[in-house]
PDB file of C-alpha atoms and ligand atoms in Angstrom:
ATOM      1  CA  MET M   1      15.763  14.174 -25.169  1.00  0.00           C
ATOM      2  CA  LYS M   2      13.908  17.425 -24.732  1.00  0.00           C
ATOM      3  CA  TRP M   3      10.617  15.683 -25.415  1.00  0.00           C
ATOM      4  CA  LEU M   4      11.220  13.479 -22.400  1.00  0.00           C
ATOM      5  CA  ALA M   5      11.719  16.476 -20.132  1.00  0.00           C
ATOM      6  CA  ASN M   6       8.577  18.035 -21.548  1.00  0.00           C
ATOM      7  CA  LEU M   7       6.663  14.828 -20.959  1.00  0.00           C
ATOM      8  CA  ALA M   8       7.911  14.648 -17.372  1.00  0.00           C
ATOM      9  CA  ARG M   9       6.821  18.236 -16.826  1.00  0.00           C
ATOM     10  CA  TRP M  10       3.422  17.521 -18.354  1.00  0.00           C
ATOM     11  CA  PHE M  11       2.881  14.604 -15.985  1.00  0.00           C
ATOM     12  CA  GLY M  12       4.335  16.507 -13.054  1.00  0.00           C
ATOM     13  CA  ASP M  13       1.935  19.382 -13.486  1.00  0.00           C
ATOM     14  CA  ARG M  14      -0.994  17.020 -13.507  1.00  0.00           C
ATOM     15  CA  PHE M  15      -0.129  14.515 -10.823  1.00  0.00           C
ATOM     16  CA  LEU M  16       2.098  16.211  -8.321  1.00  0.00           C
ATOM     17  CA  PRO M  17       0.260  18.126  -5.667  1.00  0.00           C
ATOM     18  CA  ARG M  18       0.619  21.863  -6.096  1.00  0.00           C
ATOM     19  CA  TYR M  19      -0.302  24.107  -3.249  1.00  0.00           C
ATOM     20  CA  ARG M  20      -2.121  27.285  -4.118  1.00  0.00           C
ATOM     21  CA  ALA M  21      -2.948  30.247  -1.954  1.00  0.00           C
ATOM     22  CA  GLN M  22      -6.418  31.234  -0.901  1.00  0.00           C
ATOM     23  CA  PHE M  23      -6.944  34.452   1.005  1.00  0.00           C
ATOM     24  CA  VAL M  24      -9.596  34.195   3.702  1.00  0.00           C
ATOM     25  CA  GLU M  25     -10.752  36.456   6.491  1.00  0.00           C
ATOM     26  CA  ASP M  26     -11.453  33.536   8.801  1.00  0.00           C
ATOM     27  CA  LEU M  27     -10.070  30.047   8.688  1.00  0.00           C
ATOM     28  CA  PRO M  28     -12.725  27.555   7.515  1.00  0.00           C
ATOM     29  CA  ASP M  29     -13.469  24.534   9.717  1.00  0.00           C
ATOM     30  CA  HIS M  30     -12.661  22.146   6.910  1.00  0.00           C
ATOM     31  CA  LEU M  31      -9.449  22.737   5.039  1.00  0.00           C
ATOM     32  CA  ARG M  32      -9.080  21.511   1.495  1.00  0.00           C
ATOM     33  CA  LYS M  33      -6.085  19.565   0.306  1.00  0.00           C
ATOM     34  CA  ARG M  34      -3.433  21.334  -1.713  1.00  0.00           C
ATOM     35  CA  ARG M  35      -4.378  24.712  -0.464  1.00  0.00           C
ATOM     36  CA  VAL M  36      -2.566  27.175   1.727  1.00  0.00           C
ATOM     37  CA  TYR M  37      -4.994  29.455   3.486  1.00  0.00           C
ATOM     38  CA  LEU M  38      -3.687  32.911   4.155  1.00  0.00           C
ATOM     39  CA  VAL M  39      -5.744  34.414   6.927  1.00  0.00           C
ATOM     40  CA  GLY M  40      -6.074  38.157   7.156  1.00  0.00           C
ATOM     41  CA  GLU M  41      -6.398  40.756   4.476  1.00  0.00           C
ATOM     42  CA  GLU M  42      -4.869  40.350   1.066  1.00  0.00           C
ATOM     43  CA  GLY M  43      -1.272  41.436   1.249  1.00  0.00           C
ATOM     44  CA  ALA M  44      -1.388  41.468   5.033  1.00  0.00           C
ATOM     45  CA  ALA M  45      -2.001  37.903   6.115  1.00  0.00           C
ATOM     46  CA  TRP M  46      -1.068  37.062   9.682  1.00  0.00           C
ATOM     47  CA  GLN M  47      -1.528  33.312   9.571  1.00  0.00           C
ATOM     48  CA  ALA M  48      -1.060  30.478   7.087  1.00  0.00           C
ATOM     49  CA  ALA M  49      -2.870  27.167   7.424  1.00  0.00           C
ATOM     50  CA  LEU M  50      -2.764  23.931   5.481  1.00  0.00           C
ATOM     51  CA  LEU M  51      -3.450  20.235   5.858  1.00  0.00           C
ATOM     52  CA  CYS M  52      -0.382  18.162   6.546  1.00  0.00           C
ATOM     53  CA  PRO M  53       0.793  16.895   3.137  1.00  0.00           C
ATOM     54  CA  CYS M  54       1.712  13.451   4.517  1.00  0.00           C
ATOM     55  CA  GLY M  55      -1.973  12.559   4.518  1.00  0.00           C
ATOM     56  CA  CYS M  56      -2.446  12.490   8.293  1.00  0.00           C
ATOM     57  CA  GLU M  57      -4.939  15.365   7.906  1.00  0.00           C
ATOM     58  CA  ALA M  58      -3.524  17.355  10.778  1.00  0.00           C
ATOM     59  CA  HIS M  59      -4.168  21.070  10.542  1.00  0.00           C
ATOM     60  CA  ILE M  60      -0.941  23.008  10.413  1.00  0.00           C
ATOM     61  CA  GLN M  61      -1.134  26.647  11.400  1.00  0.00           C
ATOM     62  CA  LEU M  62       1.789  28.977  10.975  1.00  0.00           C
ATOM     63  CA  SER M  63       2.219  32.494  12.234  1.00  0.00           C
ATOM     64  CA  LEU M  64       3.184  35.028   9.594  1.00  0.00           C
ATOM     65  CA  VAL M  65       3.720  37.707  12.217  1.00  0.00           C
ATOM     66  CA  GLU M  66       7.371  38.685  12.035  1.00  0.00           C
ATOM     67  CA  LYS M  67       7.869  39.217  15.735  1.00  0.00           C
ATOM     68  CA  ASP M  68       6.447  35.801  16.617  1.00  0.00           C
ATOM     69  CA  ASP M  69       8.867  32.955  17.194  1.00  0.00           C
ATOM     70  CA  PRO M  70       8.635  30.809  15.218  1.00  0.00           C
ATOM     71  CA  SER M  71       7.164  32.645  12.276  1.00  0.00           C
ATOM     72  CA  TRP M  72       7.083  32.016   8.540  1.00  0.00           C
ATOM     73  CA  ARG M  73       7.075  34.017   5.389  1.00  0.00           C
ATOM     74  CA  ALA M  74       4.541  33.237   2.662  1.00  0.00           C
ATOM     75  CA  THR M  75       5.194  34.236  -0.929  1.00  0.00           C
ATOM     76  CA  VAL M  76       2.499  33.905  -3.569  1.00  0.00           C
ATOM     77  CA  HIS M  77       3.741  33.383  -7.116  1.00  0.00           C
ATOM     78  CA  GLN M  78       2.029  33.550 -10.454  1.00  0.00           C
ATOM     79  CA  GLY M  79      -0.941  31.223 -10.607  1.00  0.00           C
ATOM     80  CA  GLY M  80      -1.321  31.359  -6.840  1.00  0.00           C
ATOM     81  CA  LEU M  81       1.512  28.908  -6.171  1.00  0.00           C
ATOM     82  CA  VAL M  82       2.877  29.338  -2.680  1.00  0.00           C
ATOM     83  CA  THR M  83       6.326  29.332  -1.109  1.00  0.00           C
ATOM     84  CA  LEU M  84       6.607  29.064   2.655  1.00  0.00           C
ATOM     85  CA  HIS M  85       9.868  29.816   4.412  1.00  0.00           C
ATOM     86  CA  PRO M  86      11.475  28.300   6.433  1.00  0.00           C
ATOM     87  CA  SER M  87      10.630  24.591   6.309  1.00  0.00           C
ATOM     88  CA  ILE M  88       7.739  23.179   8.320  1.00  0.00           C
ATOM     89  CA  TRP M  89       8.511  20.573  10.928  1.00  0.00           C
ATOM     90  CA  ARG M  90       5.762  18.998  12.988  1.00  0.00           C
ATOM     91  CA  ILE M  91       7.079  18.175  16.429  1.00  0.00           C
ATOM     92  CA  LYS M  92       3.886  16.302  17.291  1.00  0.00           C
ATOM     93  CA  GLY M  93       2.041  13.522  15.522  1.00  0.00           C
ATOM     94  CA  CYS M  94       3.486  12.456  12.185  1.00  0.00           C
ATOM     95  CA  ARG M  95       6.679  14.547  12.584  1.00  0.00           C
ATOM     96  CA  ALA M  96       6.597  15.480   8.926  1.00  0.00           C
ATOM     97  CA  HIS M  97       9.351  17.862   7.848  1.00  0.00           C
ATOM     98  CA  PHE M  98       8.923  19.498   4.489  1.00  0.00           C
ATOM     99  CA  PHE M  99       9.420  22.561   2.381  1.00  0.00           C
ATOM    100  CA  VAL M 100       6.743  24.268   0.327  1.00  0.00           C
ATOM    101  CA  ARG M 101       8.354  25.848  -2.713  1.00  0.00           C
ATOM    102  CA  ARG M 102       6.312  27.313  -5.532  1.00  0.00           C
ATOM    103  CA  GLY M 103       3.417  25.081  -4.609  1.00  0.00           C
ATOM    104  CA  ARG M 104       5.458  21.898  -4.456  1.00  0.00           C
ATOM    105  CA  ILE M 105       6.189  19.834  -1.380  1.00  0.00           C
ATOM    106  CA  ALA M 106       9.816  18.869  -0.899  1.00  0.00           C
ATOM    107  CA  TRP M 107      10.369  16.381   1.912  1.00  0.00           C
ATOM    108  CA  ALA M 108      13.316  16.848   4.202  1.00  0.00           C
ATOM    109  CA  ARG M 109      15.529  13.796   4.634  1.00  0.00           C
ATOM    110  CA  ASP M 110      15.021  13.767   8.363  1.00  0.00           C
ATOM    111  CA  SER M 111      11.256  13.744   8.076  1.00  0.00           C
ATOM    112  CA  GLY M 112       9.782  11.415  10.672  1.00  0.00           C
ATOM    113  CA  ILE M 113       7.256   9.775   8.366  1.00  0.00           C
ATOM    114  CA  ALA M 114       7.568   6.865   5.975  1.00  0.00           C
ATOM    115  CA  LEU M 115       7.837   8.581   2.632  1.00  0.00           C
ATOM    116  CA  PRO M 116       6.568   7.272  -0.644  1.00  0.00           C
ATOM    117  CA  THR M 117       9.473   6.628  -2.998  1.00  0.00           C
ATOM    118  CA  GLY M 118      10.381   9.449  -5.303  1.00  0.00           C
ATOM    119  CA  HIS M 119       9.478  12.176  -2.877  1.00  0.00           C
ATOM    120  CA  HIS M 120      12.864  13.027  -1.435  1.00  0.00           C
TER     121      HIS M 120
HETATM  122 ZN1   ZN G   1       1.233  14.500   8.711  1.00  0.00          ZN
END
């Protein structure tokens, strides 16, 4: 059944949102979907920003400064795919709780939003 796995991967690559990094010196006013903005200088970003993946369009801004609390770590993989660590949990608004791993969104079970099926 290898062909089935390959087919699933083919579809997954095309239809699942993949978050890719974009290095910027200043955060733009309008953020694009499926993009993680890394603000600062390449290799020395101090802030990450993205639109909430639940669709509520909230701007999420994360500190990448180690001494800040909370702070996150951003890793950029081949192809610009991004991993953010730890998970992101909005305590306001939609209360989305999710992981960004290699450009993919993984929803936490305790996420406060109504999730589309198949996104656990
Ligand atoms: Zn949201």
